[in-house]
Amino acid sequence: MMESVGILGGTGPAGRGVAIRLASCGYEVVLGSRDAVRASGVADAMSVRGEGTVRGDTNEVAADCDLVVVATPWDSAVATVSALRDRLAGKVVISMVNALAREAREMVPLYPARGSMAAQIAHALPDSVIVGAFHHLPASLMEDLDSGLDADVVIFSDDPDARSKVNEIVDSMAGLRGVIAGSMSLASPIEAFTAVCISVNIRHKAHSYVTLAGLQH
Ligand SMILES: NC(=O)c1ccc[n+]([C@@H]2O[C@H](COP(=O)([O-])OP(=O)(O)OC[C@H]3O[C@@H](n4cnc5c(N)ncnc54)[C@H](OP(=O)(O)O)[C@@H]3O)[C@@H](O)[C@H]2O)c1
């Protein structure tokens, strides 16, 4: 049976983009929100294709899914997951959170106390397994299944089984290829590189994305 995936803060563009591509390959996705009614409205407005489903509910219900993605703004991620610590215990939790600030025509990386948002989340969730993924993807292209997106998703975790599992899921999503980079030590540069991606897109008025040349899989 296909797993369910809950997305905390799933009503934003980032969460919706991941949701639509997970649903298209059969997952039952719950868009989590602080407001279940708002989340239901957002889910109902999405053009979901394929065997899977997307529905909206509270972040608590999303946290009860088999696999959970954190897609809130960086400055509310720790408070959001901390409140759900017991529900998230024993689960794989994917962080796609980037700590960034806008400065004129650039995005600049911010460095949280533990070096990355994934490490902040891991500290807040000592009983969960944290995997980083989806950081560099433009949400607008993710949401549009006809966008022609053909992107690499750089994955990191200290847990080899969890990162392999997430890699498998990413590979099953249309337009994405998973690339395991390694351990949580890589979280900081991977998250910070998102500032480069967005700054390039602002400067060049584009929706570019990351692909790594020369890989043989
Ligand atoms: N946008 C992208 O292209 C992209 C790509 C890759 C990664 N990311 C990362 O993904 C995350 C989400 O990005 P986004 O652009 O979707 O962000 P967003 O639209 O600003 O926020 C996503 C959702 O988080 C919830 N939220 C907002 N403020 C909150 C608070 N104070 N406490 C709890 N929940 C709150 C909201 O849902 P409710 O009001 O329904 O609760 C909102 O719809 C960010 O960390 C970003 O760095 C974004």
mmCIF file of C-alpha atoms and ligand atoms in Angstrom:
data_model
loop_
_atom_site.group_PDB
_atom_site.id
_atom_site.type_symbol
_atom_site.label_atom_id
_atom_site.label_comp_id
_atom_site.label_asym_id
_atom_site.label_seq_id
_atom_site.Cartn_x
_atom_site.Cartn_y
_atom_site.Cartn_z
ATOM 1 C CA MET A 1 0.000 0.000 0.000
ATOM 2 C CA MET A 2 1.206 3.508 -0.829
ATOM 3 C CA GLU A 3 2.275 5.558 2.158
ATOM 4 C CA SER A 4 0.605 8.752 3.274
ATOM 5 C CA VAL A 5 2.680 11.924 3.320
ATOM 6 C CA GLY A 6 1.860 14.905 5.517
ATOM 7 C CA ILE A 7 3.242 18.344 4.698
ATOM 8 C CA LEU A 8 3.520 20.850 7.565
ATOM 9 C CA GLY A 9 2.812 24.298 6.118
ATOM 10 C CA GLY A 10 1.659 22.455 3.009
ATOM 11 C CA THR A 11 -0.626 25.271 1.847
ATOM 12 C CA GLY A 12 2.308 27.385 0.591
ATOM 13 C CA PRO A 13 3.767 27.113 -2.913
ATOM 14 C CA ALA A 14 6.626 24.836 -1.812
ATOM 15 C CA GLY A 15 4.358 22.339 -0.072
ATOM 16 C CA ARG A 16 1.798 22.367 -2.870
ATOM 17 C CA GLY A 17 4.509 21.657 -5.460
ATOM 18 C CA VAL A 18 5.781 18.624 -3.560
ATOM 19 C CA ALA A 19 2.205 17.473 -2.880
ATOM 20 C CA ILE A 20 1.105 17.545 -6.487
ATOM 21 C CA ARG A 21 4.083 15.487 -7.650
ATOM 22 C CA LEU A 22 3.708 12.980 -4.807
ATOM 23 C CA ALA A 23 0.004 12.550 -5.557
ATOM 24 C CA SER A 24 0.712 12.055 -9.249
ATOM 25 C CA CYS A 25 2.685 8.925 -8.376
ATOM 26 C CA GLY A 26 0.105 7.536 -5.984
ATOM 27 C CA TYR A 27 0.735 8.988 -2.535
ATOM 28 C CA GLU A 28 -2.081 10.120 -0.269
ATOM 29 C CA VAL A 29 -0.995 13.609 0.712
ATOM 30 C CA VAL A 30 -2.297 15.777 3.546
ATOM 31 C CA LEU A 31 -1.584 19.501 3.266
ATOM 32 C CA GLY A 32 -1.129 20.546 6.885
ATOM 33 C CA SER A 33 -2.039 24.007 8.046
ATOM 34 C CA ARG A 34 -2.790 26.068 11.130
ATOM 35 C CA ASP A 35 -6.301 26.291 9.661
ATOM 36 C CA ALA A 36 -7.962 23.102 8.388
ATOM 37 C CA VAL A 37 -10.665 24.987 6.501
ATOM 38 C CA ARG A 38 -8.102 27.068 4.635
ATOM 39 C CA ALA A 39 -6.110 23.915 3.854
ATOM 40 C CA SER A 40 -9.172 22.129 2.471
ATOM 41 C CA GLY A 41 -9.833 25.096 0.192
ATOM 42 C CA VAL A 42 -6.241 25.110 -1.042
ATOM 43 C CA ALA A 43 -6.302 21.351 -1.674
ATOM 44 C CA ASP A 44 -9.637 21.516 -3.501
ATOM 45 C CA ALA A 45 -8.253 24.203 -5.835
ATOM 46 C CA MET A 46 -5.295 22.042 -6.900
ATOM 47 C CA SER A 47 -5.309 20.119 -10.176
ATOM 48 C CA VAL A 48 -4.278 16.703 -8.946
ATOM 49 C CA ARG A 49 -3.590 14.003 -11.535
ATOM 50 C CA GLY A 50 -2.883 10.312 -11.179
ATOM 51 C CA GLU A 51 -3.785 7.727 -8.591
ATOM 52 C CA GLY A 52 -2.976 9.715 -5.464
ATOM 53 C CA THR A 53 -4.934 12.305 -3.517
ATOM 54 C CA VAL A 54 -4.318 15.680 -1.871
ATOM 55 C CA ARG A 55 -6.520 16.886 0.964
ATOM 56 C CA GLY A 56 -6.151 19.661 3.481
ATOM 57 C CA ASP A 57 -6.258 19.401 7.263
ATOM 58 C CA THR A 58 -4.439 20.571 10.373
ATOM 59 C CA ASN A 59 -0.680 20.230 10.870
ATOM 60 C CA GLU A 60 -1.525 17.686 13.595
ATOM 61 C CA VAL A 61 -3.315 15.411 11.114
ATOM 62 C CA ALA A 62 -0.467 15.873 8.614
ATOM 63 C CA ALA A 63 2.005 14.859 11.318
ATOM 64 C CA ASP A 64 0.127 11.574 11.783
ATOM 65 C CA CYS A 65 0.986 10.487 8.206
ATOM 66 C CA ASP A 66 3.633 7.829 7.557
ATOM 67 C CA LEU A 67 6.171 10.345 6.243
ATOM 68 C CA VAL A 68 6.237 14.077 7.011
ATOM 69 C CA VAL A 69 7.692 17.057 5.133
ATOM 70 C CA VAL A 70 8.399 20.403 6.826
ATOM 71 C CA ALA A 71 7.477 23.252 4.449
ATOM 72 C CA THR A 72 6.891 26.230 6.719
ATOM 73 C CA PRO A 73 8.924 29.446 6.587
ATOM 74 C CA TRP A 74 12.293 28.975 8.322
ATOM 75 C CA ASP A 75 11.443 31.170 11.285
ATOM 76 C CA SER A 76 8.402 29.097 12.234
ATOM 77 C CA ALA A 77 9.769 25.620 11.477
ATOM 78 C CA VAL A 78 11.191 24.821 14.925
ATOM 79 C CA ALA A 79 8.081 26.005 16.786
ATOM 80 C CA THR A 80 5.876 24.026 14.381
ATOM 81 C CA VAL A 81 7.756 20.733 14.731
ATOM 82 C CA SER A 82 8.340 21.133 18.472
ATOM 83 C CA ALA A 83 4.600 21.235 19.063
ATOM 84 C CA LEU A 84 4.298 17.953 17.133
ATOM 85 C CA ARG A 85 7.286 16.175 18.679
ATOM 86 C CA ASP A 86 5.351 13.212 20.071
ATOM 87 C CA ARG A 87 3.385 12.663 16.855
ATOM 88 C CA LEU A 88 6.603 12.772 14.825
ATOM 89 C CA ALA A 89 8.531 10.365 17.066
ATOM 90 C CA GLY A 90 9.879 7.335 15.205
ATOM 91 C CA LYS A 91 9.175 8.869 11.777
ATOM 92 C CA VAL A 92 11.251 10.107 8.896
ATOM 93 C CA VAL A 93 10.826 13.887 8.694
ATOM 94 C CA ILE A 94 12.016 15.644 5.537
ATOM 95 C CA SER A 95 13.150 19.248 5.854
ATOM 96 C CA MET A 96 12.979 21.429 2.735
ATOM 97 C CA VAL A 97 13.430 24.561 4.832
ATOM 98 C CA ASN A 98 15.935 27.232 3.824
ATOM 99 C CA ALA A 99 16.871 30.134 6.109
ATOM 100 C CA LEU A 100 17.176 33.088 3.734
ATOM 101 C CA ALA A 101 16.728 36.848 3.749
ATOM 102 C CA ARG A 102 16.037 39.176 0.853
ATOM 103 C CA GLU A 103 18.558 41.985 0.354
ATOM 104 C CA ALA A 104 17.755 44.217 -2.612
ATOM 105 C CA ARG A 105 17.937 41.970 -5.701
ATOM 106 C CA GLU A 106 19.539 39.049 -3.896
ATOM 107 C CA MET A 107 18.682 36.312 -1.456
ATOM 108 C CA VAL A 108 21.326 35.814 1.188
ATOM 109 C CA PRO A 109 21.729 32.738 3.394
ATOM 110 C CA LEU A 110 21.223 32.976 7.130
ATOM 111 C CA TYR A 111 23.056 30.559 9.405
ATOM 112 C CA PRO A 112 21.020 29.228 12.337
ATOM 113 C CA ALA A 113 22.806 28.443 15.604
ATOM 114 C CA ARG A 114 23.320 24.761 14.687
ATOM 115 C CA GLY A 115 24.491 25.644 11.180
ATOM 116 C CA SER A 116 21.390 24.637 9.218
ATOM 117 C CA MET A 117 17.639 24.396 9.496
ATOM 118 C CA ALA A 118 17.850 20.603 9.206
ATOM 119 C CA ALA A 119 20.092 20.566 12.285
ATOM 120 C CA GLN A 120 17.724 22.924 14.135
ATOM 121 C CA ILE A 121 14.828 20.593 13.322
ATOM 122 C CA ALA A 122 16.854 17.496 14.293
ATOM 123 C CA HIS A 123 17.598 19.110 17.655
ATOM 124 C CA ALA A 124 13.890 19.848 18.178
ATOM 125 C CA LEU A 125 12.928 16.276 17.173
ATOM 126 C CA PRO A 126 15.408 13.942 18.914
ATOM 127 C CA ASP A 127 13.105 10.944 18.414
ATOM 128 C CA SER A 128 12.684 11.412 14.636
ATOM 129 C CA VAL A 129 14.990 10.766 11.700
ATOM 130 C CA ILE A 130 15.704 13.921 9.700
ATOM 131 C CA VAL A 131 16.379 13.926 5.973
ATOM 132 C CA GLY A 132 17.001 17.040 3.869
ATOM 133 C CA ALA A 133 15.526 17.256 0.346
ATOM 134 C CA PHE A 134 13.697 19.532 -2.148
ATOM 135 C CA HIS A 135 15.643 22.699 -1.181
ATOM 136 C CA HIS A 136 16.526 23.987 -4.653
ATOM 137 C CA LEU A 137 13.285 23.420 -6.567
ATOM 138 C CA PRO A 138 11.294 26.398 -7.894
ATOM 139 C CA ALA A 139 7.765 25.892 -6.543
ATOM 140 C CA SER A 140 6.128 27.353 -9.646
ATOM 141 C CA LEU A 141 7.662 24.630 -11.837
ATOM 142 C CA MET A 142 6.934 21.922 -9.255
ATOM 143 C CA GLU A 143 3.259 22.859 -9.142
ATOM 144 C CA ASP A 144 2.880 22.714 -12.927
ATOM 145 C CA LEU A 145 3.127 19.090 -14.041
ATOM 146 C CA ASP A 146 3.509 20.309 -17.638
ATOM 147 C CA SER A 147 6.448 22.646 -16.875
ATOM 148 C CA GLY A 148 9.048 20.247 -18.284
ATOM 149 C CA LEU A 149 10.942 20.278 -14.988
ATOM 150 C CA ASP A 150 13.889 17.871 -15.034
ATOM 151 C CA ALA A 151 15.695 18.611 -11.784
ATOM 152 C CA ASP A 152 18.029 16.920 -9.348
ATOM 153 C CA VAL A 153 17.075 16.763 -5.674
ATOM 154 C CA VAL A 154 20.101 16.733 -3.399
ATOM 155 C CA ILE A 155 19.429 14.530 -0.365
ATOM 156 C CA PHE A 156 21.272 14.330 2.947
ATOM 157 C CA SER A 157 20.817 12.550 6.274
ATOM 158 C CA ASP A 158 22.869 10.808 8.919
ATOM 159 C CA ASP A 159 20.603 7.770 8.506
ATOM 160 C CA PRO A 160 21.534 5.777 5.374
ATOM 161 C CA ASP A 161 18.242 3.843 5.278
ATOM 162 C CA ALA A 162 16.143 6.990 5.571
ATOM 163 C CA ARG A 163 18.035 8.836 2.857
ATOM 164 C CA SER A 164 17.772 5.802 0.548
ATOM 165 C CA LYS A 165 14.039 5.637 1.186
ATOM 166 C CA VAL A 166 13.620 9.356 0.396
ATOM 167 C CA ASN A 167 15.817 8.934 -2.672
ATOM 168 C CA GLU A 168 13.510 6.166 -3.920
ATOM 169 C CA ILE A 169 10.447 8.337 -3.384
ATOM 170 C CA VAL A 170 12.048 11.299 -5.194
ATOM 171 C CA ASP A 171 13.023 9.076 -8.121
ATOM 172 C CA SER A 172 9.387 8.019 -8.450
ATOM 173 C CA MET A 173 8.213 11.652 -8.732
ATOM 174 C CA ALA A 174 7.823 12.992 -12.265
ATOM 175 C CA GLY A 175 10.561 15.418 -13.319
ATOM 176 C CA LEU A 176 12.879 14.694 -10.392
ATOM 177 C CA ARG A 177 15.985 12.617 -9.818
ATOM 178 C CA GLY A 178 17.251 11.956 -6.310
ATOM 179 C CA VAL A 179 20.971 12.404 -5.665
ATOM 180 C CA ILE A 180 22.224 11.357 -2.247
ATOM 181 C CA ALA A 181 24.959 13.790 -1.228
ATOM 182 C CA GLY A 182 25.776 12.349 2.193
ATOM 183 C CA SER A 183 25.399 13.250 5.845
ATOM 184 C CA MET A 184 23.842 16.110 7.821
ATOM 185 C CA SER A 185 27.276 17.788 7.740
ATOM 186 C CA LEU A 186 26.328 18.891 4.219
ATOM 187 C CA ALA A 187 23.066 20.539 5.295
ATOM 188 C CA SER A 188 24.508 24.021 5.675
ATOM 189 C CA PRO A 189 26.033 24.376 2.177
ATOM 190 C CA ILE A 190 23.064 22.641 0.545
ATOM 191 C CA GLU A 191 20.547 24.963 2.215
ATOM 192 C CA ALA A 192 22.737 28.040 1.633
ATOM 193 C CA PHE A 193 23.082 27.222 -2.067
ATOM 194 C CA THR A 194 19.366 27.933 -2.399
ATOM 195 C CA ALA A 195 20.274 31.607 -1.987
ATOM 196 C CA VAL A 196 22.442 31.287 -5.099
ATOM 197 C CA CYS A 197 19.630 29.599 -7.043
ATOM 198 C CA ILE A 198 17.057 32.258 -6.165
ATOM 199 C CA SER A 199 19.489 35.161 -6.710
ATOM 200 C CA VAL A 200 20.318 33.806 -10.181
ATOM 201 C CA ASN A 201 16.606 33.559 -10.932
ATOM 202 C CA ILE A 202 15.954 37.119 -9.749
ATOM 203 C CA ARG A 203 18.890 38.535 -11.725
ATOM 204 C CA HIS A 204 18.161 36.577 -14.904
ATOM 205 C CA LYS A 205 14.360 36.660 -14.596
ATOM 206 C CA ALA A 206 14.302 32.870 -14.860
ATOM 207 C CA HIS A 207 13.120 29.708 -13.129
ATOM 208 C CA SER A 208 16.374 27.781 -13.395
ATOM 209 C CA TYR A 209 17.013 24.698 -11.282
ATOM 210 C CA VAL A 210 19.836 22.374 -10.316
ATOM 211 C CA THR A 211 21.002 19.412 -12.369
ATOM 212 C CA LEU A 212 24.323 17.695 -11.679
ATOM 213 C CA ALA A 213 26.144 16.643 -14.824
ATOM 214 C CA GLY A 214 28.200 13.471 -15.079
ATOM 215 C CA LEU A 215 26.244 11.143 -12.797
ATOM 216 C CA GLN A 216 25.643 7.640 -14.118
ATOM 217 C CA HIS A 217 22.185 6.768 -12.794
HETATM 218 N N1 LIG B 1 8.886 28.533 -2.553
HETATM 219 C C1 LIG B 1 9.833 27.763 -3.097
HETATM 220 O O1 LIG B 1 10.063 27.767 -4.324
HETATM 221 C C2 LIG B 1 10.642 26.824 -2.198
HETATM 222 C C3 LIG B 1 11.423 25.823 -2.792
HETATM 223 C C4 LIG B 1 12.146 24.958 -1.973
HETATM 224 C C5 LIG B 1 12.097 25.104 -0.573
HETATM 225 N N2 LIG B 1 11.338 26.101 -0.041
HETATM 226 C C6 LIG B 1 11.252 26.216 1.422
HETATM 227 O O2 LIG B 1 9.986 25.694 1.786
HETATM 228 C C7 LIG B 1 9.444 26.440 2.881
HETATM 229 C C8 LIG B 1 8.077 26.971 2.485
HETATM 230 O O3 LIG B 1 8.189 27.849 1.395
HETATM 231 P P1 LIG B 1 6.894 28.626 0.846
HETATM 232 O O4 LIG B 1 7.369 29.540 -0.191
HETATM 233 O O5 LIG B 1 5.814 27.660 0.550
HETATM 234 O O6 LIG B 1 6.514 29.459 2.191
HETATM 235 P P2 LIG B 1 5.208 30.243 2.632
HETATM 236 O O7 LIG B 1 4.201 30.257 1.545
HETATM 237 O O8 LIG B 1 5.638 31.573 3.195
HETATM 238 O O9 LIG B 1 4.714 29.377 3.887
HETATM 239 C C9 LIG B 1 4.217 28.056 3.739
HETATM 240 C C10 LIG B 1 3.081 27.843 4.735
HETATM 241 O O10 LIG B 1 3.603 27.890 6.063
HETATM 242 C C11 LIG B 1 2.547 28.278 6.948
HETATM 243 N N3 LIG B 1 3.033 29.314 7.853
HETATM 244 C C12 LIG B 1 3.300 30.618 7.542
HETATM 245 N N4 LIG B 1 3.705 31.288 8.651
HETATM 246 C C13 LIG B 1 3.656 30.388 9.668
HETATM 247 C C14 LIG B 1 3.908 30.480 11.067
HETATM 248 N N5 LIG B 1 4.305 31.629 11.638
HETATM 249 N N6 LIG B 1 3.765 29.354 11.818
HETATM 250 C C15 LIG B 1 3.358 28.179 11.246
HETATM 251 N N7 LIG B 1 3.069 28.042 9.923
HETATM 252 C C16 LIG B 1 3.228 29.128 9.162
HETATM 253 C C17 LIG B 1 1.405 28.824 6.086
HETATM 254 O O11 LIG B 1 0.356 27.861 6.110
HETATM 255 P P3 LIG B 1 -0.995 28.055 6.958
HETATM 256 O O12 LIG B 1 -1.287 29.532 7.027
HETATM 257 O O13 LIG B 1 -1.981 27.320 6.121
HETATM 258 O O14 LIG B 1 -0.711 27.435 8.281
HETATM 259 C C18 LIG B 1 2.003 28.910 4.698
HETATM 260 O O15 LIG B 1 1.060 28.648 3.656
HETATM 261 C C19 LIG B 1 10.451 27.533 3.208
HETATM 262 O O16 LIG B 1 11.218 27.141 4.310
HETATM 263 C C20 LIG B 1 11.296 27.648 1.952
HETATM 264 O O17 LIG B 1 12.633 28.053 2.241
HETATM 265 C C21 LIG B 1 10.596 26.950 -0.824
#
